[in-house]
Coordinates of C-alpha atoms in Angstrom, one line a residue:
M1 CA 354.8 -50.9 154.9
S2 CA 357.8 -49.1 156.2
A3 CA 355.5 -46.2 157.2
N4 CA 354.5 -48.5 160.1
F5 CA 357.7 -47.2 161.7
V6 CA 356.6 -43.5 161.5
A7 CA 356.9 -43.1 165.3
R8 CA 360.1 -45.1 165.7
E9 CA 362.6 -42.3 165.7
I10 CA 360.7 -40.4 168.5
G11 CA 360.5 -43.4 170.8
Y12 CA 356.9 -44.3 169.8
N13 CA 355.3 -41.3 171.5
M14 CA 353.9 -39.4 168.5
D15 CA 351.8 -37.0 170.5
S16 CA 352.0 -34.0 168.1
G17 CA 350.5 -35.6 165.0
W18 CA 351.8 -37.4 161.9
M19 CA 354.3 -34.8 160.8
Q20 CA 356.2 -35.1 164.1
G21 CA 357.1 -38.7 163.1
D22 CA 357.4 -37.9 159.4
N23 CA 359.9 -35.0 160.1
A24 CA 361.9 -37.1 162.6
T25 CA 362.2 -40.0 160.1
N26 CA 363.3 -37.8 157.3
A27 CA 365.9 -36.1 159.5
C28 CA 367.2 -39.5 160.6
F29 CA 367.5 -41.0 157.1
S30 CA 368.5 -38.2 154.9
P31 CA 372.2 -38.0 155.9
L32 CA 374.2 -40.0 153.4
A33 CA 377.0 -40.9 155.9
T34 CA 374.6 -43.0 158.1
Y35 CA 372.0 -44.0 155.5
E36 CA 373.2 -47.5 154.7
E37 CA 373.4 -48.5 158.4
R38 CA 370.0 -47.1 159.2
F39 CA 368.2 -48.3 156.1
S40 CA 369.7 -51.8 156.6
A41 CA 368.6 -51.9 160.3
M42 CA 365.0 -51.0 159.2
L43 CA 365.0 -53.7 156.6
D44 CA 366.4 -56.2 159.2
D45 CA 363.2 -55.7 161.2
V46 CA 361.0 -56.2 158.2
C47 CA 362.8 -59.5 157.4
E48 CA 362.6 -60.7 161.0
L49 CA 358.8 -60.4 160.7
G50 CA 358.9 -62.7 157.8
F51 CA 358.1 -60.4 154.9
K52 CA 359.5 -60.8 151.4
A53 CA 358.2 -57.5 150.0
I54 CA 357.9 -54.0 151.2
D55 CA 355.8 -50.9 150.6
L56 CA 358.6 -48.3 150.8
W57 CA 357.6 -45.0 152.5
T58 CA 359.1 -41.7 151.4
G59 CA 360.3 -41.1 155.0
H60 CA 362.9 -43.8 154.4
L61 CA 363.9 -42.6 150.9
N62 CA 362.4 -39.3 150.0
W63 CA 362.6 -37.9 146.5
T64 CA 363.1 -34.5 148.1
W65 CA 366.6 -35.5 149.4
A66 CA 367.5 -38.8 147.8
T67 CA 370.8 -38.5 145.8
P68 CA 371.9 -41.2 143.3
A69 CA 374.0 -42.6 146.1
H70 CA 371.0 -42.9 148.5
V71 CA 369.1 -44.7 145.7
E72 CA 372.0 -47.1 145.0
I73 CA 372.3 -48.0 148.7
A74 CA 368.6 -48.6 149.0
K75 CA 368.6 -50.8 145.9
R76 CA 371.6 -52.8 147.1
Q77 CA 370.2 -53.3 150.6
L78 CA 366.8 -54.4 149.3
T79 CA 368.6 -57.0 147.1
E80 CA 370.8 -58.2 150.0
H81 CA 367.8 -58.5 152.3
G82 CA 365.8 -60.5 149.6
L83 CA 363.0 -57.9 149.6
R84 CA 361.0 -56.6 146.6
A85 CA 359.7 -53.0 146.8
V86 CA 356.2 -53.2 145.4
S87 CA 355.0 -49.7 146.1
Y88 CA 356.4 -46.2 146.9
A89 CA 354.1 -44.7 149.5
G90 CA 353.7 -41.1 150.6
W91 CA 353.5 -37.5 149.2
F92 CA 354.7 -37.0 145.7
G93 CA 354.7 -33.2 145.5
A94 CA 352.4 -30.7 143.8
T95 CA 354.3 -29.8 140.7
E96 CA 355.3 -31.7 137.5
Q97 CA 359.0 -31.5 138.6
E98 CA 358.3 -32.9 142.0
V99 CA 356.2 -35.8 140.7
E100 CA 358.8 -36.5 138.1
A101 CA 361.4 -36.7 140.9
A102 CA 359.3 -39.2 142.8
C103 CA 358.9 -41.3 139.6
L104 CA 362.7 -41.3 139.0
V105 CA 363.2 -42.8 142.5
A106 CA 360.5 -45.4 142.0
R107 CA 361.7 -46.4 138.5
A108 CA 365.3 -46.7 139.8
L109 CA 364.1 -49.3 142.3
E110 CA 361.8 -51.0 139.8
I111 CA 358.8 -50.1 141.9
P112 CA 355.6 -50.2 139.7
V113 CA 353.1 -48.2 141.9
L114 CA 353.1 -44.8 143.5
G115 CA 350.7 -45.3 146.3
G116 CA 349.8 -42.0 147.8
L117 CA 348.9 -38.4 147.2
T118 CA 349.6 -35.5 144.7
P119 CA 347.3 -32.6 144.0
L120 CA 348.5 -32.7 140.4
L121 CA 345.7 -35.3 140.0
E122 CA 343.2 -32.4 140.2
T123 CA 345.3 -29.4 139.2
D124 CA 346.9 -30.8 136.0
R125 CA 345.7 -34.3 135.3
P126 CA 347.0 -34.4 131.7
A127 CA 350.5 -33.6 132.9
L128 CA 350.3 -36.3 135.6
V129 CA 349.1 -38.9 133.1
S130 CA 351.9 -37.9 130.7
I131 CA 354.6 -38.3 133.4
L132 CA 353.3 -41.6 134.6
R133 CA 353.1 -43.0 131.0
K134 CA 356.6 -41.7 130.3
H135 CA 358.0 -43.7 133.3
G136 CA 355.8 -46.7 132.9
L137 CA 354.3 -46.2 136.4
V138 CA 350.8 -46.1 137.9
L139 CA 349.4 -43.9 140.6
G140 CA 347.2 -45.4 143.2
Y141 CA 345.5 -42.5 144.9
E142 CA 345.2 -43.1 148.6
N143 CA 341.9 -42.2 150.1
H144 CA 342.2 -40.0 153.2
P145 CA 339.7 -37.2 153.8
E146 CA 336.8 -38.3 151.6
T147 CA 333.6 -39.2 153.4
S148 CA 331.8 -41.0 150.6
I149 CA 332.4 -43.4 147.7
D150 CA 331.2 -40.7 145.3
E151 CA 333.8 -38.2 146.7
I152 CA 336.6 -40.7 146.2
A153 CA 335.4 -41.5 142.7
G154 CA 335.4 -37.8 141.9
K155 CA 339.0 -37.6 142.8
L156 CA 339.9 -40.5 140.6
G157 CA 338.0 -39.1 137.6
Q158 CA 337.2 -40.9 134.4
G159 CA 339.6 -42.4 131.9
D160 CA 343.4 -43.1 132.0
E161 CA 342.6 -46.2 134.1
E162 CA 345.8 -47.9 133.0
V163 CA 347.8 -45.3 134.9
I164 CA 345.4 -43.8 137.5
G165 CA 343.6 -45.9 140.1
I166 CA 343.4 -46.2 143.8
A167 CA 345.6 -47.5 146.6
L168 CA 342.6 -48.2 148.8
D169 CA 343.1 -47.7 152.5
T170 CA 340.6 -49.8 154.4
G171 CA 341.2 -48.0 157.7
W172 CA 340.5 -44.6 156.3
L173 CA 337.2 -45.9 154.8
A174 CA 336.1 -47.0 158.3
T175 CA 337.3 -43.8 160.0
R176 CA 335.4 -41.7 157.5
G177 CA 332.2 -43.7 158.0
I178 CA 332.3 -45.5 154.6
D179 CA 331.2 -49.1 154.5
V180 CA 334.5 -50.9 153.9
M181 CA 333.1 -53.8 151.9
E182 CA 331.0 -51.4 149.7
G183 CA 334.2 -49.4 149.1
L184 CA 336.1 -52.5 148.0
K185 CA 333.3 -53.5 145.6
A186 CA 332.9 -50.0 144.2
F187 CA 336.7 -49.6 143.4
L188 CA 337.6 -53.2 142.5
P189 CA 338.1 -52.3 138.8
R190 CA 340.4 -49.4 139.7
L191 CA 342.5 -51.1 142.4
K192 CA 346.2 -50.6 141.9
H193 CA 347.2 -51.4 145.5
V194 CA 345.5 -52.1 148.9
H195 CA 346.6 -50.7 152.3
L196 CA 345.1 -53.3 154.5
K197 CA 344.5 -51.5 157.8
D198 CA 342.4 -52.1 160.9
V199 CA 341.4 -49.3 163.2
E200 CA 339.9 -49.0 166.7
A201 CA 336.6 -47.2 167.3
K202 CA 336.8 -43.6 168.4
P203 CA 337.5 -43.5 172.1
K204 CA 334.9 -42.0 174.5
E205 CA 337.6 -39.9 176.2
P206 CA 340.5 -38.0 174.6
T207 CA 343.8 -39.8 174.6
G208 CA 346.0 -37.0 173.4
Y209 CA 346.9 -38.8 170.2
E210 CA 345.6 -37.3 167.0
F211 CA 344.7 -40.5 165.1
K212 CA 343.3 -42.4 168.1
D213 CA 341.1 -39.4 169.0
M214 CA 339.6 -39.3 165.5
G215 CA 338.9 -43.0 165.4
H216 CA 342.0 -43.9 163.4
G217 CA 344.1 -45.6 165.9
T218 CA 345.6 -48.6 164.1
C219 CA 345.6 -52.0 165.7
V220 CA 346.3 -55.7 165.1
H221 CA 344.2 -57.0 162.2
G222 CA 341.0 -58.4 163.5
M223 CA 341.0 -56.4 166.7
G224 CA 339.3 -53.3 165.3
V225 CA 336.2 -52.3 163.3
V226 CA 337.4 -53.2 159.8
P227 CA 336.3 -56.6 158.6
I228 CA 339.8 -57.6 157.5
R229 CA 339.1 -61.3 156.9
E230 CA 336.1 -60.5 154.7
C231 CA 338.2 -57.9 152.8
V232 CA 340.9 -60.4 151.9
H233 CA 338.4 -63.1 151.0
Y234 CA 336.5 -60.7 148.8
L235 CA 339.6 -59.5 147.0
I236 CA 341.0 -63.0 146.4
T237 CA 337.7 -64.5 145.2
N238 CA 337.1 -61.6 142.9
N239 CA 340.5 -62.0 141.1
Y240 CA 342.4 -59.1 142.6
R241 CA 346.0 -60.1 142.1
G242 CA 347.7 -56.9 143.1
E243 CA 349.7 -56.3 146.3
M244 CA 348.2 -55.8 149.8
S245 CA 350.3 -53.9 152.4
I246 CA 350.0 -54.7 156.1
E247 CA 349.5 -51.1 157.4
H248 CA 349.7 -50.6 161.2
E249 CA 351.1 -47.2 162.3
P250 CA 350.5 -46.8 166.1
E251 CA 351.4 -43.5 167.7
D252 CA 352.3 -44.9 171.1
F253 CA 353.9 -48.3 170.7
D254 CA 356.1 -50.4 168.4
P255 CA 353.9 -52.3 165.9

């Protein structure tokens, strides 16, 4: 998941919250003149880690600023690096026009899943469904603030299962006090993508980092409170054949 590099452009010291890193990344990647060099360098690191596929974060190709030239560069560099983009992750806007713009980027890169957030899911579900069907895409809603399985299910709603499901984030389940395995079992039929994330327990003393202090400091898989091995075993043995992104977005070091 390229969002793992959220703090990269600020020297891995994201002490003012997520948007500090988000804004810095967008500012770094939006200029067309330097886009190919910077996007290629980011993909170099992904390849050096041994990955063959990527969950592309909007910070590295944002529908709000991506021109056809940006998209062509990204498409070419993904091909040259031998990487498939399997999900487009992030914020997809609040209006029909904005979601449509995000869909156009995903479709141009042959990405099948939007894994993230849009309030259009609640404000105008029929319009969202129509846009997704038009472009042959699916939305995996990413759980973030919800504190119960029922609350997440309420966001997903009923029907339209072929285009609306969940990009389940295991780390946010744990941070919000939801049993991770129960969450996987509850949403197995609606899984469009999985953000496989481990998090540390909430520290006893404040650290000055937003996510760490709320019990969402990401860590190496198996070192936190999420039963990562059990999650993967459950998914595989219960015939989940979608993608799983390795998500690890530390605020204060290079993952």
